[in-house]
Tab-separated table of C-alpha atoms in Angstrom:
chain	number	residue	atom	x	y	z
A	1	UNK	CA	122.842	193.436	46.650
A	2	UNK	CA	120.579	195.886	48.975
A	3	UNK	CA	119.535	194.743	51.621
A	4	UNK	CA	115.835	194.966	51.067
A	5	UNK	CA	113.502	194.446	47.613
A	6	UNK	CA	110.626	195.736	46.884
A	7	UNK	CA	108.510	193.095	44.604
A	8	UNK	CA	104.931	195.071	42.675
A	9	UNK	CA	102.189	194.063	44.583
A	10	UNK	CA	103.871	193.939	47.882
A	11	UNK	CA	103.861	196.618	50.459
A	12	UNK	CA	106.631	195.815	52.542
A	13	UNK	CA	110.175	194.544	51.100
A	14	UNK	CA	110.818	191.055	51.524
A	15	UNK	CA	113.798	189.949	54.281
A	16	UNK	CA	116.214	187.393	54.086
A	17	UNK	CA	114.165	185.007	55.640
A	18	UNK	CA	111.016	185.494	53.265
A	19	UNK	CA	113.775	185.338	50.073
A	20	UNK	CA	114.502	181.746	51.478
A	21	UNK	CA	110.878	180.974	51.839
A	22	UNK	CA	109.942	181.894	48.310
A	23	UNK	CA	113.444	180.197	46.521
A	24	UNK	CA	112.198	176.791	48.297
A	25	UNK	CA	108.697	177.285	47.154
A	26	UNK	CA	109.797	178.119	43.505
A	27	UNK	CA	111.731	174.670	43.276
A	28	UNK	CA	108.641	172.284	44.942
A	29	UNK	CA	106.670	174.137	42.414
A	30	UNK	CA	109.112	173.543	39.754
A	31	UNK	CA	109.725	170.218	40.235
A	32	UNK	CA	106.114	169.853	40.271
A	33	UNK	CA	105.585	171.306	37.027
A	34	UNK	CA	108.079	169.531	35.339
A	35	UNK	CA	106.006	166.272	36.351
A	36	UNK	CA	103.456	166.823	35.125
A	37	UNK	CA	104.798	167.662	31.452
A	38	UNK	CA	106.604	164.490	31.280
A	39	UNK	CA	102.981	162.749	32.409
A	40	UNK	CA	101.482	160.459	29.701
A	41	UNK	CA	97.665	162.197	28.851
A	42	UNK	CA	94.659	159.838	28.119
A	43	UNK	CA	95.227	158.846	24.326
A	44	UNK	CA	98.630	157.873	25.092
A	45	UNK	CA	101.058	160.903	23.826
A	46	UNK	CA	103.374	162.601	25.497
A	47	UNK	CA	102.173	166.387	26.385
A	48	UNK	CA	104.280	168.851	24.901
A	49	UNK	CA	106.900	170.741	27.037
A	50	UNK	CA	105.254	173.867	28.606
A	51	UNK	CA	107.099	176.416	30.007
A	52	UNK	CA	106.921	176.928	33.531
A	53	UNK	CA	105.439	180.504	34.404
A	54	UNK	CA	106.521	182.545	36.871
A	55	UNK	CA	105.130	181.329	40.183
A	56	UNK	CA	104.529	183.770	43.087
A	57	UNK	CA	105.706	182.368	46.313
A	58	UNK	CA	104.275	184.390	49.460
A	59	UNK	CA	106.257	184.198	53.128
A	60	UNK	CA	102.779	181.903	53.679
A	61	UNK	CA	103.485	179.374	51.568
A	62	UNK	CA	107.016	178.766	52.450
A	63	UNK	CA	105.993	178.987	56.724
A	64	UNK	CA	103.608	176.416	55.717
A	65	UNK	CA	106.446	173.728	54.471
A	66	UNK	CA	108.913	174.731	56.732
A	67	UNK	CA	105.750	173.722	59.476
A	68	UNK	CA	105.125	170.530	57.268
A	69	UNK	CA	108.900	169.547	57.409
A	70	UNK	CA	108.741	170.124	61.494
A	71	UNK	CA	105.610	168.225	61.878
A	72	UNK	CA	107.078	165.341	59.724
A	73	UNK	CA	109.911	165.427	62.154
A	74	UNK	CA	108.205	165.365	65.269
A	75	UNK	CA	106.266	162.396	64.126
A	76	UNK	CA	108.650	160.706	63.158
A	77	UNK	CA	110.359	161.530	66.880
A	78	UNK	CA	107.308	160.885	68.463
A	79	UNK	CA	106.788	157.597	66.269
A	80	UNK	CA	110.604	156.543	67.820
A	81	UNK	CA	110.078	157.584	71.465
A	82	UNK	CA	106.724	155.625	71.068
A	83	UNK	CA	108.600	152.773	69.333
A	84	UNK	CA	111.117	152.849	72.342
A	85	UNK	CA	108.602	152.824	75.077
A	86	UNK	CA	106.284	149.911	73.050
A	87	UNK	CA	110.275	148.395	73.328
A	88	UNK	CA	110.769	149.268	77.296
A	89	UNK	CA	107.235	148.091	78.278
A	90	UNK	CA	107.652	144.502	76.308
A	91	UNK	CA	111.065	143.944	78.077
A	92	UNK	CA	109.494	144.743	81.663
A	93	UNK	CA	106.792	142.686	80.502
A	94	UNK	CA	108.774	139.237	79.754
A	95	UNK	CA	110.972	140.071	82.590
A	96	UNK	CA	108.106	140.143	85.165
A	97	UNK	CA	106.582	137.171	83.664
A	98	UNK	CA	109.774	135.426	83.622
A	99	UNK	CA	109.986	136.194	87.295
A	100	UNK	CA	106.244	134.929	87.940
A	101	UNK	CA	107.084	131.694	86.462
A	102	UNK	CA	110.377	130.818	88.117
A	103	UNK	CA	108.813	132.355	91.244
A	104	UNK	CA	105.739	129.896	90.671
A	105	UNK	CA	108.110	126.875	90.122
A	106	UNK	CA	109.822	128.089	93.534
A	107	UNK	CA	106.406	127.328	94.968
A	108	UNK	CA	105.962	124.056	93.078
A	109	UNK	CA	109.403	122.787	93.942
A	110	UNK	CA	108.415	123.945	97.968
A	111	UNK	CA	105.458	122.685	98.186
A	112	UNK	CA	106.731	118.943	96.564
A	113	UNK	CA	109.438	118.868	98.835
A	114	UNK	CA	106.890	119.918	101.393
A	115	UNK	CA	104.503	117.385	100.456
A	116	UNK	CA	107.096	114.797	100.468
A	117	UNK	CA	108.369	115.381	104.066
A	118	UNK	CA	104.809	114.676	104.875
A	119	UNK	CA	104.588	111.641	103.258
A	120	UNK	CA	108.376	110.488	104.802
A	121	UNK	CA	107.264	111.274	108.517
A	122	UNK	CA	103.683	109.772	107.766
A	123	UNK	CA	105.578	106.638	106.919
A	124	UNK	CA	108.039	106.767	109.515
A	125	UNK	CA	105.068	106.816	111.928
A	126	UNK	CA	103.289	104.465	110.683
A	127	UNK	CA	106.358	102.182	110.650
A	128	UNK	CA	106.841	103.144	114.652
A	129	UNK	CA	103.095	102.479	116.145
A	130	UNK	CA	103.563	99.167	113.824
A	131	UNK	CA	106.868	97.920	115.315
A	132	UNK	CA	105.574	99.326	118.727
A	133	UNK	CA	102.893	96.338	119.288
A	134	UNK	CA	105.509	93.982	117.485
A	135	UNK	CA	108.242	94.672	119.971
A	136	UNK	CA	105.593	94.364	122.366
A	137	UNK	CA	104.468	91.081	121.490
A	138	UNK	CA	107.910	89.935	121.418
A	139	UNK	CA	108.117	90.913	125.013
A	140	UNK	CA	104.851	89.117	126.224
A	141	UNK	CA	105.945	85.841	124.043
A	142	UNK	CA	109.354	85.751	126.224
A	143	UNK	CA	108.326	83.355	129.250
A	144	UNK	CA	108.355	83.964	132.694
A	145	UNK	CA	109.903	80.663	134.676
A	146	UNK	CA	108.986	80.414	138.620
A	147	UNK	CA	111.482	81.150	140.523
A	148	UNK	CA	111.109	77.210	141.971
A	149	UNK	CA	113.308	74.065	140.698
A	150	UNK	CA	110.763	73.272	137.677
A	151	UNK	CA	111.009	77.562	136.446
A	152	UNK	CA	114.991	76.646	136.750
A	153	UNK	CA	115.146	73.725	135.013
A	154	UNK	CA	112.844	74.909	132.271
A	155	UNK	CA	114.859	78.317	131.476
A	156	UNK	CA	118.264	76.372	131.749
A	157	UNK	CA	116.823	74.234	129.506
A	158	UNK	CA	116.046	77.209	127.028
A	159	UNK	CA	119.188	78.933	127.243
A	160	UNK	CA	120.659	75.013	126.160
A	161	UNK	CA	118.812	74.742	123.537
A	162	UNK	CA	119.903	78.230	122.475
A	163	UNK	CA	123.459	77.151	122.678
A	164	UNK	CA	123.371	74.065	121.597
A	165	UNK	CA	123.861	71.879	124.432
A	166	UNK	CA	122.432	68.770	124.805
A	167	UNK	CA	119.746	67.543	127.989
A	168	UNK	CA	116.797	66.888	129.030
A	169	UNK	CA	114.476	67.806	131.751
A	170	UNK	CA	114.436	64.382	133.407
A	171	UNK	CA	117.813	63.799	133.104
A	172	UNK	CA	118.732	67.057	134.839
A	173	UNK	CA	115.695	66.859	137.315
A	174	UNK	CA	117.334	63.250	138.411
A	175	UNK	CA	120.673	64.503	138.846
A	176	UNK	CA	120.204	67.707	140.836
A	177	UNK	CA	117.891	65.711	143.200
A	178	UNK	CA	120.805	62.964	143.994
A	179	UNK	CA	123.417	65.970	144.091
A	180	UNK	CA	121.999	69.083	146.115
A	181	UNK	CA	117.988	67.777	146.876
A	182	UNK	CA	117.374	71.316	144.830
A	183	UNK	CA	118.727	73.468	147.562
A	184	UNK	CA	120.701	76.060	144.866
A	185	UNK	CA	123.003	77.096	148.080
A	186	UNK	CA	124.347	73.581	148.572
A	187	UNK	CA	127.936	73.037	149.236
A	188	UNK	CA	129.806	69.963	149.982
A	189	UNK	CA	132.505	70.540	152.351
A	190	UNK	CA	133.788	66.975	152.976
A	191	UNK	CA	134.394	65.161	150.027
A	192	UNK	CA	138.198	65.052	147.826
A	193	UNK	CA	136.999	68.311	146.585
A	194	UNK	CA	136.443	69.866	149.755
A	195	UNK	CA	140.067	68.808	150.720
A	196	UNK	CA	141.668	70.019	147.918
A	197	UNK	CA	140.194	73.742	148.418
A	198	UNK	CA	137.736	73.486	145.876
A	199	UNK	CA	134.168	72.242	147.174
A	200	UNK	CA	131.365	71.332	145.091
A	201	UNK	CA	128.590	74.027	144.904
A	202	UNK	CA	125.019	74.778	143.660
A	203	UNK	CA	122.311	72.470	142.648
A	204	UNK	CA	124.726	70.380	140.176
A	205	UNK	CA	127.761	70.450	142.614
A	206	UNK	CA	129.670	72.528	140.317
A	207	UNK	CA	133.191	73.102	141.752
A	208	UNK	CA	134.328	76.676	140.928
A	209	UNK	CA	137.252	75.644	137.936
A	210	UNK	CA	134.922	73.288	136.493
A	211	UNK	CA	131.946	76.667	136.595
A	212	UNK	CA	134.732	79.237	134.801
A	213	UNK	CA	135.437	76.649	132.214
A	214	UNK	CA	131.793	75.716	130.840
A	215	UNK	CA	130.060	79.317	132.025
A	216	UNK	CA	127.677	79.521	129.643
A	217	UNK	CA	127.561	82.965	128.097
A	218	UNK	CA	124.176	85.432	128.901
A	219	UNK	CA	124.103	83.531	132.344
A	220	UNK	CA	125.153	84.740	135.446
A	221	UNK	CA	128.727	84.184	136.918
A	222	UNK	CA	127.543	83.531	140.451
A	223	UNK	CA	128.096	79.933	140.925
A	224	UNK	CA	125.171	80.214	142.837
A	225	UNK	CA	122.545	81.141	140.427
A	226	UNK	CA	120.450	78.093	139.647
A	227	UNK	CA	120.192	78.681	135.873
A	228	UNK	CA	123.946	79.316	135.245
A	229	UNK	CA	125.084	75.771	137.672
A	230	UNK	CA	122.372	74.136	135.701
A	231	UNK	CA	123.804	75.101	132.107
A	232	UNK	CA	127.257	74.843	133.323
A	233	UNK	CA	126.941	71.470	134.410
A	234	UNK	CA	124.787	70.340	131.317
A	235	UNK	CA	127.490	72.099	128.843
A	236	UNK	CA	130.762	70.014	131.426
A	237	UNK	CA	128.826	66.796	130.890
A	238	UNK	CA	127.891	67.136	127.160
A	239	UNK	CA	131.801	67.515	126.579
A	240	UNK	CA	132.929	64.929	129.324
A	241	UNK	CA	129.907	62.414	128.926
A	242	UNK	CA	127.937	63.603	125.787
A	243	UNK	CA	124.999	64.872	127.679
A	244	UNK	CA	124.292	65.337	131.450
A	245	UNK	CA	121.206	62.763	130.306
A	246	UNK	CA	124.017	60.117	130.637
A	247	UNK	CA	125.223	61.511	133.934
A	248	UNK	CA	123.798	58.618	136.321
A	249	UNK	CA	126.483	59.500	139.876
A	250	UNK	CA	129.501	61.549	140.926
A	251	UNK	CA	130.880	62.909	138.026
């Protein structure tokens, strides 16, 4: 086949690319024709065949479906990339409010625990200036004895009671008065005692053995101190006589 064609009408000779043009418009146009002759007309019947004429397909018409097929595709790429972005966007979109919200309970959660530290301290403060004036009460209800035979007596008497040893205020009153005349730094250096190496002491003539034995715990180990002779005597004659209340001489 040459190369070029010359068609009537035409002034130049069609090239290879205007042959393809016109073979695809021949076909659409075919196709189209053969359509409509198998198309039902209004009373019902079926048309009868027609021949197709010859069609004349210019380079125009074929540039313009080639440009229809290229626009179809770009659409449908645009359409895509659009669908992909829409896609992209949505995704960034539930993963930034995904982020808000556990970023907002974050916050919640901080500012319960927060809240709740507040409350702890608030009650741990509370609970401190309330025990404060309680502990100080307790320390203005704890009595303060004279530092004279009765104040003696009277704490000794406490600290018994405490402990559960038995006495009373006379009967302790009337013994240290017939034993030491209340002088807590009395010592009897002539009696059997004496002899023996152990002398009587304080205001209950305690003699040392006798004081380790029935030391009465919180009280002081100096045979001396007037409370502890007191409440070791009283806690010696509870055992020996049943109470220093039945204590009426030497014992």
């Amino acid at each position: 086949m040459r190369k070029n064609m010359t068609i009537p009408g035409l002034r130049k000779p069609l090239t290879r690319t205007h042959q393809k043009y016109g073979v695809a418009g021949v076909a659409a146009l075919g196709a189209a024709a053969l359509a409509l002759s198998l198309a039902p007309n209004d009373s019902g019947a079926e048309t009868e065949d027609v021949s197709a004429a010859p069609v004349a397909v210019t380079s125009a018409t074929g540039e313009r479906q080639i440009k229809d097929v290229h626009a179809g595709i770009t659409d449908q790429l645009a359409q895509a990339d659009q669908r992909a972005k829409d896609a992209e966007a949505k995704l960034k979109a539930e993963q930034a409010a995904k982020a808000k919200k556990a970023a907002a309970a974050k916050a919640k959660a901080d500012a319960e625990a927060k809240a709740e530290a507040k409350k702890k301290a608030e009650a741990k403060a509370k609970a401190d200036r309330e025990a404060k004036p309680a502990a100080n009460r307790s320390v203005a209800r704890k009595p303060v004895y004279a530092n004279n035979l009765d104040g003696w007596i009277r704490e000794a008497l406490a600290v018994m009671k405490e402990k559960g040893i038995p006495g009373s205020y006379e009967g302790i009153h009337r013994n240290i008065i017939r034993e030491s005349a209340g002088d807590p730094q009395a010592i009897n250096n002539w009696d059997i005692n004496a002899i023996n190496g152990v002398p009587s002491k304080g205001l209950l003539q305690v003699i040392p053995p006798t004081f380790q034995t029935y030391h009465v715990e919180g009280t002081s180990w100096d045979i001396y101190d007037p409370v502890a002779n007191i409440t070791a005597a009283c806690n010696y004659a509870a055992d020996r006589y049943g109470s220093m209340d039945n204590v009426n001489s030497a014992y």
